[in-house]
């Protein structure tokens, strides 16, 4: 029989390589009191605990995790610690103004550095390396759309952060077969995701936060915010788990895609599976062909997103969309294995990097991302009920969760800082449509993206299908 350590290691390349044991920490031992109860030990929950404990070491912070810290997307992702924020500048400007939209983007850039700073300060050996991100163009349609993207950023005053590179310049970063140039931003780092999550868990424990693993939360309610329950009054908020109850005036839900399992939140986000594969460590001959010496993150101009990194042990880890959305927002380990999608992702590696032909694929895995209805992440805190939430990061949560954690800590502690005035604070997306509309829309959009990519590859021209995709999934 497989041990729990083996089971958790099998969830991703990154978890597989974590040093030490992945045997779970003790579960909640029964009923306890806390000042803040956090549901979910991914980056959102752990960063929130980290900044709370940093600001007020006397706070009793309890983190409740159904599996182990880093079990979710935080232990499985594509390794981009990116300054990208999922909502567009236009969306943010619409309700908060142009200056607020730009402030949000600038704070995202700073957040990438903050992750690096905190990891270094805590001695977290997660290979943080800020080499930027190259988005390659391999069709004329990609060239057109990426140049338009560079112009769009420039129109928001961010020309320096997003530069179009001609082929020769792009090749200096990464040599991609069929490259016609690319869009480069320095505002992205690569990390080892699971080492970051596990290292962060250890860092919060050093600050006397308690993480209870294998502690599934069944239900929760807020309790009136900080100060409401210092005396342990009966109107306290509470989090009921299979192992006992945590009574706390402040409760933070940090469950991202898994939020759909929480009472009353079934349509809060759309869980979409993103799947990844990793090659075996590649030899020096392969890297001489490809370059990639700056350990940049890598993506390209296709609609059905792919994302890749060079790992610190010299593999290529590449992921992509294309897995189906499952009816009723279902989440299951079974959905992490889609042989056809794995094969397609492997084909992308050999097409873009022919020197990898013959390299073995050693790891295949996946996990759910959380997509809000308007593709606009949010961080919310209600001082009256003491309930906080952050999420809906789409596929850009590695850095955004850090900003979420800092922001939740400030909101909970009542601190009037610049970040609590950013436009995503108190942003609430409307719920997704009931089934079967979610299922139809999500799966149709995935097919349309694949079809648009195929058409652009054959014709070299931007596909009209691409214009329809946002309307199917996004209503801004
Ligand atoms: C394959 C993949 C690739 C990605 N690539 C990137 C990338 O390159 N860059 C990027 O920025 N983002 C990427 N993302 C997204 C990013 O990983 C997430 O946005 C981020 O990790 C979310 O962190 P989180 O803490 O909010 O959620 P999670 O890490 O999912 O943590 C939520 C936790 O809550 C726990 N939980 C759920 N329900 C309960 C319950 N009832 N009781 C107790 N605990 C519960 C779960 O077990 C889990 O540990 C990717 C995601 C995936 C899946």
Short mmCIF file of C-alpha atoms and ligand atoms in Angstrom, two decimals:
data_model
loop_
_atom_site.label_atom_id
_atom_site.label_comp_id
_atom_site.label_asym_id
_atom_site.label_seq_id
_atom_site.Cartn_x
_atom_site.Cartn_y
_atom_site.Cartn_z
CA UNK A 1 0.00 0.00 0.00
CA UNK A 2 1.20 3.50 -0.83
CA UNK A 3 2.13 5.72 2.13
CA UNK A 4 0.63 9.19 2.42
CA UNK A 5 4.09 10.58 1.67
CA UNK A 6 4.08 8.70 -1.67
CA UNK A 7 0.51 9.74 -2.42
CA UNK A 8 1.29 13.43 -1.94
CA UNK A 9 4.55 13.19 -3.89
CA UNK A 10 2.65 11.75 -6.84
CA UNK A 11 0.59 14.96 -7.19
CA UNK A 12 3.36 16.85 -9.07
CA UNK A 13 7.02 17.00 -10.06
CA UNK A 14 7.47 19.71 -7.46
CA UNK A 15 5.92 17.79 -4.56
CA UNK A 16 7.87 14.72 -5.64
CA UNK A 17 11.12 16.62 -5.20
CA UNK A 18 10.42 18.25 -1.84
CA UNK A 19 13.14 17.29 0.66
CA UNK A 20 12.03 15.66 3.89
CA UNK A 21 8.78 13.86 4.56
CA UNK A 22 5.33 14.78 3.31
CA UNK A 23 3.66 12.81 6.07
CA UNK A 24 0.90 15.08 7.36
CA UNK A 25 1.18 17.29 10.39
CA UNK A 26 -1.25 16.42 13.22
CA UNK A 27 -4.94 17.10 12.62
CA UNK A 28 -7.03 19.43 14.76
CA UNK A 29 -7.11 17.65 18.15
CA UNK A 30 -10.69 18.69 19.05
CA UNK A 31 -12.32 22.05 19.84
CA UNK A 32 -10.05 25.09 20.17
CA UNK A 33 -10.23 28.89 20.28
CA UNK A 34 -8.21 31.09 17.94
CA UNK A 35 -8.12 34.73 16.86
CA UNK A 36 -8.04 33.93 13.16
CA UNK A 37 -9.00 30.65 11.52
CA UNK A 38 -7.75 30.19 7.95
CA UNK A 39 -9.25 27.50 5.72
CA UNK A 40 -6.70 26.18 3.20
CA UNK A 41 -2.91 25.92 3.41
CA UNK A 42 -2.01 27.03 -0.08
CA UNK A 43 -0.18 30.28 -0.76
CA UNK A 44 -3.25 32.44 0.03
CA UNK A 45 -3.78 30.94 3.47
CA UNK A 46 -0.08 30.74 4.29
CA UNK A 47 0.80 34.28 3.16
CA UNK A 48 -2.17 35.60 5.15
CA UNK A 49 -0.94 33.73 8.23
CA UNK A 50 2.62 34.92 7.58
CA UNK A 51 1.82 38.64 7.44
CA UNK A 52 -0.67 38.42 10.33
CA UNK A 53 1.86 36.72 12.57
CA UNK A 54 4.56 39.12 11.45
CA UNK A 55 2.43 42.14 12.33
CA UNK A 56 1.03 40.80 15.61
CA UNK A 57 3.00 37.89 17.10
CA UNK A 58 0.42 37.54 19.88
CA UNK A 59 -2.37 36.57 17.47
CA UNK A 60 -3.47 32.94 17.66
CA UNK A 61 -3.68 31.89 14.02
CA UNK A 62 -4.90 28.39 13.08
CA UNK A 63 -4.69 27.08 9.52
CA UNK A 64 -6.99 24.19 8.64
CA UNK A 65 -6.03 22.08 5.64
CA UNK A 66 -7.92 19.09 4.25
CA UNK A 67 -4.75 17.43 2.94
CA UNK A 68 -1.27 18.88 3.45
CA UNK A 69 0.18 22.36 2.96
CA UNK A 70 0.79 22.87 -0.76
CA UNK A 71 -1.55 20.04 -1.81
CA UNK A 72 -3.59 22.29 -4.13
CA UNK A 73 -2.55 24.48 -7.03
CA UNK A 74 0.24 25.95 -4.89
CA UNK A 75 2.16 22.68 -5.00
CA UNK A 76 1.53 21.94 -8.65
CA UNK A 77 1.68 25.10 -10.73
CA UNK A 78 3.67 26.28 -13.71
CA UNK A 79 6.29 28.06 -11.58
CA UNK A 80 5.64 31.56 -12.98
CA UNK A 81 5.82 34.09 -10.15
CA UNK A 82 4.47 36.73 -12.43
CA UNK A 83 3.54 40.39 -12.24
CA UNK A 84 0.49 39.57 -14.37
CA UNK A 85 -2.92 40.22 -12.87
CA UNK A 86 -5.88 38.37 -14.36
CA UNK A 87 -8.20 41.37 -14.83
CA UNK A 88 -7.53 43.86 -17.63
CA UNK A 89 -6.55 47.49 -17.04
CA UNK A 90 -9.88 48.46 -18.61
CA UNK A 91 -11.85 46.37 -16.13
CA UNK A 92 -10.08 47.94 -13.19
CA UNK A 93 -10.26 51.46 -14.63
CA UNK A 94 -13.99 51.08 -15.27
CA UNK A 95 -14.89 51.10 -11.62
CA UNK A 96 -11.77 52.60 -10.01
CA UNK A 97 -10.20 54.89 -12.63
CA UNK A 98 -7.03 54.81 -14.71
CA UNK A 99 -4.64 55.70 -11.89
CA UNK A 100 -5.98 52.85 -9.73
CA UNK A 101 -5.55 50.36 -12.57
CA UNK A 102 -1.94 51.39 -13.02
CA UNK A 103 -1.34 51.36 -9.25
CA UNK A 104 -2.62 47.78 -9.14
CA UNK A 105 -0.24 46.74 -11.90
CA UNK A 106 2.71 48.48 -10.25
CA UNK A 107 1.90 46.73 -6.96
CA UNK A 108 1.86 43.40 -8.80
CA UNK A 109 5.38 44.13 -10.10
CA UNK A 110 6.51 44.91 -6.54
CA UNK A 111 4.84 41.73 -5.34
CA UNK A 112 7.14 39.56 -7.46
CA UNK A 113 10.09 41.14 -5.61
CA UNK A 114 8.33 40.73 -2.27
CA UNK A 115 8.00 36.99 -2.84
CA UNK A 116 11.74 36.85 -3.56
CA UNK A 117 12.51 38.98 -0.53
CA UNK A 118 10.38 36.94 1.86
CA UNK A 119 11.70 33.64 0.49
CA UNK A 120 15.29 34.83 1.00
CA UNK A 121 14.54 36.23 4.47
CA UNK A 122 12.98 32.92 5.53
CA UNK A 123 15.71 30.80 3.95
CA UNK A 124 13.19 29.15 1.60
CA UNK A 125 15.22 27.31 -1.01
CA UNK A 126 12.69 27.66 -3.84
CA UNK A 127 15.04 28.64 -6.67
CA UNK A 128 13.51 32.11 -7.02
CA UNK A 129 15.07 33.62 -10.14
CA UNK A 130 13.79 36.78 -11.80
CA UNK A 131 14.68 36.14 -15.43
CA UNK A 132 11.52 37.64 -16.91
CA UNK A 133 9.07 36.01 -19.29
CA UNK A 134 9.29 35.50 -23.04
CA UNK A 135 6.09 35.05 -25.05
CA UNK A 136 7.21 33.69 -28.40
CA UNK A 137 5.50 34.33 -31.72
CA UNK A 138 5.63 31.37 -34.09
CA UNK A 139 2.95 32.46 -36.56
CA UNK A 140 2.24 35.82 -38.22
CA UNK A 141 -1.01 35.88 -36.22
CA UNK A 142 1.03 35.68 -33.00
CA UNK A 143 3.25 38.53 -34.22
CA UNK A 144 0.20 40.72 -34.83
CA UNK A 145 -1.43 39.94 -31.50
CA UNK A 146 1.77 40.24 -29.41
CA UNK A 147 2.74 43.54 -31.05
CA UNK A 148 -0.79 44.78 -30.32
CA UNK A 149 -0.34 43.62 -26.72
CA UNK A 150 2.92 45.58 -26.41
CA UNK A 151 1.11 48.67 -27.75
CA UNK A 152 -1.73 48.11 -25.30
CA UNK A 153 0.64 48.03 -22.31
CA UNK A 154 2.40 51.11 -23.71
CA UNK A 155 -0.92 52.97 -23.84
CA UNK A 156 -1.12 52.37 -20.07
CA UNK A 157 2.36 53.78 -19.55
CA UNK A 158 4.03 50.38 -19.27
CA UNK A 159 6.11 50.28 -22.47
CA UNK A 160 9.30 49.59 -20.54
CA UNK A 161 7.86 46.52 -18.86
CA UNK A 162 6.58 44.88 -22.06
CA UNK A 163 8.86 45.04 -25.09
CA UNK A 164 8.51 43.46 -28.51
CA UNK A 165 11.75 41.67 -29.44
CA UNK A 166 12.76 40.84 -32.99
CA UNK A 167 13.74 37.22 -33.59
CA UNK A 168 17.50 37.69 -32.98
CA UNK A 169 16.88 39.40 -29.64
CA UNK A 170 14.28 36.83 -28.61
CA UNK A 171 16.72 34.04 -29.52
CA UNK A 172 19.18 35.48 -27.03
CA UNK A 173 16.71 34.44 -24.34
CA UNK A 174 15.34 31.15 -25.68
CA UNK A 175 15.77 29.60 -29.15
CA UNK A 176 12.34 28.40 -30.20
CA UNK A 177 11.75 26.55 -33.49
CA UNK A 178 9.98 28.82 -35.97
CA UNK A 179 10.38 31.93 -33.83
CA UNK A 180 9.34 35.20 -35.42
CA UNK A 181 10.15 37.28 -32.34
CA UNK A 182 8.42 37.66 -29.02
CA UNK A 183 7.09 39.85 -26.25
CA UNK A 184 9.40 40.11 -23.25
CA UNK A 185 8.73 41.35 -19.76
CA UNK A 186 11.33 41.41 -16.97
CA UNK A 187 8.51 41.33 -14.38
CA UNK A 188 8.42 37.60 -13.77
CA UNK A 189 10.41 35.14 -11.73
CA UNK A 190 10.56 31.37 -11.69
CA UNK A 191 10.12 29.43 -8.44
CA UNK A 192 9.88 25.83 -7.36
CA UNK A 193 6.20 25.95 -6.38
CA UNK A 194 6.06 23.18 -3.79
CA UNK A 195 9.27 24.25 -2.10
CA UNK A 196 7.80 27.73 -1.80
CA UNK A 197 4.57 26.39 -0.29
CA UNK A 198 6.28 23.96 2.08
CA UNK A 199 8.93 26.51 3.05
CA UNK A 200 6.23 29.05 3.77
CA UNK A 201 4.42 26.53 5.96
CA UNK A 202 7.60 26.05 7.99
CA UNK A 203 8.08 29.84 8.17
CA UNK A 204 4.62 30.44 9.64
CA UNK A 205 5.15 27.65 12.15
CA UNK A 206 8.31 29.41 13.30
CA UNK A 207 5.98 32.34 14.03
CA UNK A 208 3.76 30.13 16.21
CA UNK A 209 0.99 29.68 13.65
CA UNK A 210 -0.46 26.16 13.90
CA UNK A 211 -1.23 24.25 10.72
CA UNK A 212 -3.65 21.37 11.15
CA UNK A 213 -3.40 18.98 8.22
CA UNK A 214 -5.83 16.22 7.20
CA UNK A 215 -8.52 18.42 8.73
CA UNK A 216 -11.40 18.84 6.27
CA UNK A 217 -13.61 21.85 6.94
CA UNK A 218 -17.32 21.05 6.70
CA UNK A 219 -18.85 24.47 7.35
CA UNK A 220 -17.98 27.88 8.73
CA UNK A 221 -19.44 31.21 9.69
CA UNK A 222 -17.97 34.58 10.61
CA UNK A 223 -18.10 35.98 14.07
CA UNK A 224 -18.03 39.74 14.07
CA UNK A 225 -14.39 40.47 13.38
CA UNK A 226 -11.39 41.08 15.52
CA UNK A 227 -12.10 42.18 19.07
CA UNK A 228 -15.59 40.63 19.02
CA UNK A 229 -14.56 37.45 20.72
CA UNK A 230 -11.62 38.15 22.98
CA UNK A 231 -13.64 36.75 25.88
CA UNK A 232 -14.72 33.63 24.03
CA UNK A 233 -18.36 34.72 23.71
CA UNK A 234 -20.92 32.34 22.26
CA UNK A 235 -21.55 34.49 19.15
CA UNK A 236 -18.03 33.74 17.96
CA UNK A 237 -17.39 32.69 14.40
CA UNK A 238 -16.76 29.02 13.99
CA UNK A 239 -15.21 26.56 11.62
CA UNK A 240 -16.53 23.02 11.91
CA UNK A 241 -14.23 20.27 10.75
CA UNK A 242 -14.35 16.50 10.87
CA UNK A 243 -11.90 16.71 13.79
CA UNK A 244 -13.45 19.42 15.95
CA UNK A 245 -14.45 23.09 15.92
CA UNK A 246 -12.32 26.21 15.82
CA UNK A 247 -14.03 29.20 17.40
CA UNK A 248 -12.59 32.45 16.07
CA UNK A 249 -13.91 35.96 15.44
CA UNK A 250 -12.15 36.06 12.05
CA UNK A 251 -12.45 33.34 9.43
CA UNK A 252 -10.59 33.42 6.10
CA UNK A 253 -11.59 31.18 3.22
CA UNK A 254 -8.49 30.49 1.11
CA UNK A 255 -9.55 27.53 -0.98
CA UNK A 256 -9.37 28.91 -4.57
CA UNK A 257 -10.82 26.36 -7.04
CA UNK A 258 -11.97 24.13 -4.16
CA UNK A 259 -14.21 26.99 -2.97
CA UNK A 260 -16.96 25.38 -5.08
CA UNK A 261 -17.23 22.74 -2.34
CA UNK A 262 -18.01 25.30 0.37
CA UNK A 263 -21.64 25.73 1.40
CA UNK A 264 -23.36 28.40 -0.72
CA UNK A 265 -20.32 28.99 -2.96
CA UNK A 266 -20.90 26.40 -5.63
CA UNK A 267 -20.89 28.96 -8.45
CA UNK A 268 -18.26 31.35 -7.01
CA UNK A 269 -15.51 30.20 -9.40
CA UNK A 270 -15.22 27.82 -12.32
CA UNK A 271 -12.65 25.09 -11.62
CA UNK A 272 -10.68 24.43 -14.83
CA UNK A 273 -7.95 21.82 -14.97
CA UNK A 274 -4.53 22.80 -16.18
CA UNK A 275 -2.20 19.88 -16.93
CA UNK A 276 1.58 19.65 -16.99
CA UNK A 277 4.41 17.32 -18.00
CA UNK A 278 8.12 17.43 -17.22
CA UNK A 279 11.02 15.96 -19.14
CA UNK A 280 13.89 14.16 -17.54
CA UNK A 281 16.90 16.44 -16.79
CA UNK A 282 18.30 17.46 -20.18
CA UNK A 283 21.95 17.32 -21.15
CA UNK A 284 24.28 20.19 -21.90
CA UNK A 285 24.00 19.50 -25.66
CA UNK A 286 20.26 20.21 -25.54
CA UNK A 287 20.72 23.42 -23.56
CA UNK A 288 23.41 24.59 -25.99
CA UNK A 289 20.77 24.35 -28.72
CA UNK A 290 17.97 26.03 -26.77
CA UNK A 291 19.83 28.61 -24.69
CA UNK A 292 17.42 29.54 -21.88
CA UNK A 293 20.37 30.36 -19.62
CA UNK A 294 18.48 33.14 -17.81
CA UNK A 295 15.83 30.65 -16.59
CA UNK A 296 13.13 32.90 -18.05
CA UNK A 297 9.58 31.67 -17.92
CA UNK A 298 8.20 30.89 -21.35
CA UNK A 299 4.87 30.97 -23.14
CA UNK A 300 3.73 31.66 -26.69
CA UNK A 301 1.03 33.48 -28.59
CA UNK A 302 -1.49 30.66 -28.95
CA UNK A 303 -5.02 30.97 -27.55
CA UNK A 304 -5.05 27.64 -25.72
CA UNK A 305 -2.40 28.76 -23.25
CA UNK A 306 0.86 26.90 -22.73
CA UNK A 307 3.49 27.83 -20.13
CA UNK A 308 6.94 26.44 -19.46
CA UNK A 309 10.00 26.81 -17.30
CA UNK A 310 13.52 25.43 -17.10
CA UNK A 311 13.72 23.78 -13.72
CA UNK A 312 16.71 24.14 -11.43
CA UNK A 313 17.62 20.52 -12.23
CA UNK A 314 17.51 21.24 -15.99
CA UNK A 315 14.19 19.77 -17.03
CA UNK A 316 11.54 21.47 -19.10
CA UNK A 317 8.23 21.61 -17.24
CA UNK A 318 5.45 22.59 -19.60
CA UNK A 319 1.77 22.90 -18.99
CA UNK A 320 -1.31 23.83 -20.89
CA UNK A 321 -5.05 24.05 -20.97
CA UNK A 322 -7.24 21.79 -23.05
CA UNK A 323 -8.52 19.44 -20.36
CA UNK A 324 -12.32 19.41 -20.17
CA UNK A 325 -14.38 21.26 -17.61
CA UNK A 326 -16.35 18.70 -15.59
CA UNK A 327 -20.10 18.99 -15.15
CA UNK A 328 -21.24 20.54 -11.88
CA UNK A 329 -17.76 22.04 -11.25
CA UNK A 330 -16.60 18.60 -10.16
CA UNK A 331 -13.05 18.26 -8.81
CA UNK A 332 -11.40 14.86 -8.59
CA UNK A 333 -7.95 13.30 -8.68
CA UNK A 334 -9.18 11.40 -11.76
CA UNK A 335 -9.34 14.62 -13.75
CA UNK A 336 -5.60 15.18 -13.28
CA UNK A 337 -4.91 12.46 -15.81
CA UNK A 338 -5.95 13.14 -19.42
CA UNK A 339 -3.66 11.06 -21.66
CA UNK A 340 -4.65 12.93 -24.83
CA UNK A 341 -3.88 16.32 -23.27
CA UNK A 342 -0.55 15.01 -21.89
CA UNK A 343 0.36 13.79 -25.40
CA UNK A 344 -0.58 17.14 -26.91
CA UNK A 345 1.54 18.98 -24.33
CA UNK A 346 4.47 16.65 -24.98
CA UNK A 347 4.11 17.34 -28.73
CA UNK A 348 4.32 21.08 -28.02
CA UNK A 349 7.67 20.57 -26.25
CA UNK A 350 9.18 18.69 -29.18
CA UNK A 351 7.74 21.10 -31.76
CA UNK A 352 9.10 24.18 -30.00
CA UNK A 353 12.34 22.57 -28.82
CA UNK A 354 13.25 19.83 -31.33
CA UNK A 355 16.51 19.17 -29.45
CA UNK A 356 14.40 17.54 -26.70
CA UNK A 357 13.19 14.82 -29.10
CA UNK A 358 13.84 11.47 -27.44
CA UNK A 359 13.86 12.95 -23.93
CA UNK A 360 11.75 10.95 -21.51
CA UNK A 361 8.70 12.45 -19.84
CA UNK A 362 9.07 11.55 -16.17
CA UNK A 363 6.13 13.39 -14.59
CA UNK A 364 2.56 14.13 -15.63
CA UNK A 365 0.15 15.94 -13.33
CA UNK A 366 -2.49 18.63 -13.10
CA UNK A 367 -4.71 20.64 -10.85
CA UNK A 368 -7.64 23.03 -10.87
CA UNK A 369 -7.41 26.78 -11.26
CA UNK A 370 -10.28 29.04 -10.12
CA UNK A 371 -11.86 31.32 -12.71
CA UNK A 372 -14.30 33.99 -11.51
CA UNK A 373 -17.18 34.93 -13.82
CA UNK A 374 -15.61 38.24 -14.85
CA UNK A 375 -11.99 36.95 -14.72
CA UNK A 376 -11.34 39.55 -12.05
CA UNK A 377 -9.72 38.24 -8.84
CA UNK A 378 -10.85 39.67 -5.54
CA UNK A 379 -9.86 40.04 -1.93
CA UNK A 380 -12.76 40.69 0.39
CA UNK A 381 -13.14 41.21 4.10
CA UNK A 382 -16.31 42.04 5.95
CA UNK A 383 -15.49 43.67 9.27
CA UNK A 384 -19.06 43.07 10.49
CA UNK A 385 -18.94 39.30 10.06
CA UNK A 386 -15.19 38.79 10.28
CA UNK A 387 -15.24 36.78 7.04
CA UNK A 388 -12.40 37.12 4.54
CA UNK A 389 -11.82 35.58 1.15
CA UNK A 390 -9.26 35.94 -1.62
CA UNK A 391 -9.04 34.13 -4.90
CA UNK A 392 -10.24 33.81 -8.47
CA UNK A 393 -6.68 34.30 -9.67
CA UNK A 394 -7.31 32.34 -12.91
CA UNK A 395 -3.81 31.07 -13.77
CA UNK A 396 -1.89 33.94 -12.17
CA UNK A 397 -1.93 33.19 -8.47
CA UNK A 398 1.69 32.60 -7.49
CA UNK A 399 2.49 36.27 -6.94
CA UNK A 400 -1.10 37.53 -6.55
CA UNK A 401 -1.61 35.34 -3.48
CA UNK A 402 1.20 37.20 -1.75
CA UNK A 403 -0.56 40.51 -2.33
CA UNK A 404 -3.79 38.85 -1.17
CA UNK A 405 -2.12 37.72 2.06
CA UNK A 406 -0.65 41.14 2.78
CA UNK A 407 -3.99 42.79 2.00
CA UNK A 408 -6.07 40.41 4.13
CA UNK A 409 -3.67 40.91 7.03
CA UNK A 410 -4.06 44.71 6.76
CA UNK A 411 -7.84 44.48 6.45
CA UNK A 412 -8.16 42.13 9.43
CA UNK A 413 -5.88 44.31 11.56
CA UNK A 414 -7.71 47.46 10.44
CA UNK A 415 -4.59 49.04 8.95
CA UNK A 416 -5.20 51.82 6.45
CA UNK A 417 -2.45 51.08 3.94
CA UNK A 418 -2.11 51.80 0.21
CA UNK A 419 -2.79 48.20 -0.70
CA UNK A 420 -6.22 48.10 0.97
CA UNK A 421 -7.29 50.78 -1.51
CA UNK A 422 -6.33 48.82 -4.64
CA UNK A 423 -9.20 48.18 -7.04
CA UNK A 424 -9.51 44.44 -6.45
CA UNK A 425 -10.19 44.97 -2.73
CA UNK A 426 -13.84 44.17 -1.97
CA UNK A 427 -14.37 43.20 -5.61
CA UNK A 428 -17.05 40.52 -5.81
CA UNK A 429 -17.64 38.67 -9.06
CA UNK A 430 -21.13 37.55 -9.83
CA UNK A 431 -21.77 33.80 -9.72
CA UNK A 432 -21.39 31.56 -12.75
CA UNK A 433 -24.49 30.38 -14.58
CA UNK A 434 -26.19 27.19 -13.40
CA UNK A 435 -25.59 23.96 -15.31
CA UNK A 436 -25.73 22.95 -18.08
CA UNK A 437 -24.68 26.45 -19.21
CA UNK A 438 -21.28 26.41 -17.42
CA UNK A 439 -20.46 23.05 -18.93
CA UNK A 440 -21.52 24.10 -22.44
CA UNK A 441 -19.77 27.48 -22.30
CA UNK A 442 -16.49 26.29 -20.80
CA UNK A 443 -16.06 23.29 -23.05
CA UNK A 444 -17.14 25.15 -26.17
CA UNK A 445 -14.63 27.91 -25.39
CA UNK A 446 -11.83 25.34 -25.00
CA UNK A 447 -12.71 23.82 -28.38
CA UNK A 448 -12.92 27.22 -30.04
CA UNK A 449 -9.47 28.15 -28.73
CA UNK A 450 -7.96 24.94 -30.08
CA UNK A 451 -9.70 25.48 -33.43
CA UNK A 452 -8.54 29.10 -33.62
CA UNK A 453 -4.93 28.01 -32.97
CA UNK A 454 -5.13 25.37 -35.69
CA UNK A 455 -6.60 27.88 -38.17
CA UNK A 456 -3.91 30.46 -37.37
CA UNK A 457 -1.18 27.86 -37.74
CA UNK A 458 -2.47 26.89 -41.20
CA UNK A 459 -3.45 30.30 -42.54
CA UNK A 460 -0.99 32.56 -40.69
CA UNK A 461 -3.83 35.03 -40.18
CA UNK A 462 -5.67 35.92 -36.96
CA UNK A 463 -8.69 33.64 -36.62
CA UNK A 464 -12.16 35.16 -36.39
CA UNK A 465 -13.05 32.37 -33.96
CA UNK A 466 -10.77 34.06 -31.46
CA UNK A 467 -13.09 37.09 -31.35
CA UNK A 468 -15.96 34.92 -30.15
CA UNK A 469 -14.08 33.22 -27.29
CA UNK A 470 -14.15 36.02 -24.74
CA UNK A 471 -17.89 36.46 -25.21
CA UNK A 472 -18.47 32.83 -24.42
CA UNK A 473 -16.57 32.83 -21.17
CA UNK A 474 -16.17 36.41 -20.08
CA UNK A 475 -18.66 39.15 -19.57
CA UNK A 476 -16.70 42.18 -18.58
C1 LIG B 1 -1.31 23.21 -13.18
C2 LIG B 1 -1.36 24.63 -12.69
C3 LIG B 1 -0.46 25.56 -13.20
C4 LIG B 1 -0.47 26.88 -12.72
N1 LIG B 1 0.51 27.73 -13.13
C5 LIG B 1 0.61 28.95 -12.57
C6 LIG B 1 1.73 29.78 -12.84
O1 LIG B 1 2.68 29.37 -13.53
N2 LIG B 1 1.76 31.02 -12.30
C7 LIG B 1 0.75 31.48 -11.50
O2 LIG B 1 0.82 32.62 -11.06
N3 LIG B 1 -0.30 30.68 -11.17
C8 LIG B 1 -0.38 29.43 -11.67
N4 LIG B 1 -1.40 28.61 -11.30
C9 LIG B 1 -2.37 29.10 -10.32
C10 LIG B 1 -1.79 29.15 -8.92
O3 LIG B 1 -1.09 27.97 -8.62
C11 LIG B 1 -2.93 29.36 -7.92
O4 LIG B 1 -3.63 30.53 -8.28
C12 LIG B 1 -2.47 29.51 -6.48
O5 LIG B 1 -1.61 28.46 -6.13
C13 LIG B 1 -3.68 29.54 -5.59
O6 LIG B 1 -3.26 29.41 -4.24
P1 LIG B 1 -4.37 29.22 -3.13
O7 LIG B 1 -3.69 29.10 -1.84
O8 LIG B 1 -5.40 30.28 -3.25
O9 LIG B 1 -5.11 27.85 -3.53
P2 LIG B 1 -4.57 26.35 -3.40
O10 LIG B 1 -3.12 26.24 -3.53
O11 LIG B 1 -5.40 25.53 -4.34
O12 LIG B 1 -4.89 25.96 -1.90
C14 LIG B 1 -6.19 25.74 -1.44
C15 LIG B 1 -6.08 24.73 -0.31
O13 LIG B 1 -7.34 24.59 0.34
C16 LIG B 1 -7.48 23.26 0.74
N5 LIG B 1 -8.90 22.99 0.94
C17 LIG B 1 -9.87 22.96 0.00
N6 LIG B 1 -11.05 22.67 0.56
C18 LIG B 1 -10.83 22.52 1.89
C19 LIG B 1 -11.68 22.20 3.01
N7 LIG B 1 -12.97 21.98 2.87
N8 LIG B 1 -11.10 22.11 4.22
C20 LIG B 1 -9.77 22.35 4.40
N9 LIG B 1 -8.95 22.65 3.38
C21 LIG B 1 -9.46 22.73 2.14
C22 LIG B 1 -6.89 22.47 -0.41
O14 LIG B 1 -6.53 21.15 -0.04
C23 LIG B 1 -5.70 23.34 -0.79
O15 LIG B 1 -4.51 22.93 -0.16
C24 LIG B 1 -1.44 27.29 -11.76
C25 LIG B 1 -2.34 26.36 -11.26
C26 LIG B 1 -2.31 25.04 -11.71
C27 LIG B 1 -3.28 24.04 -11.16
#
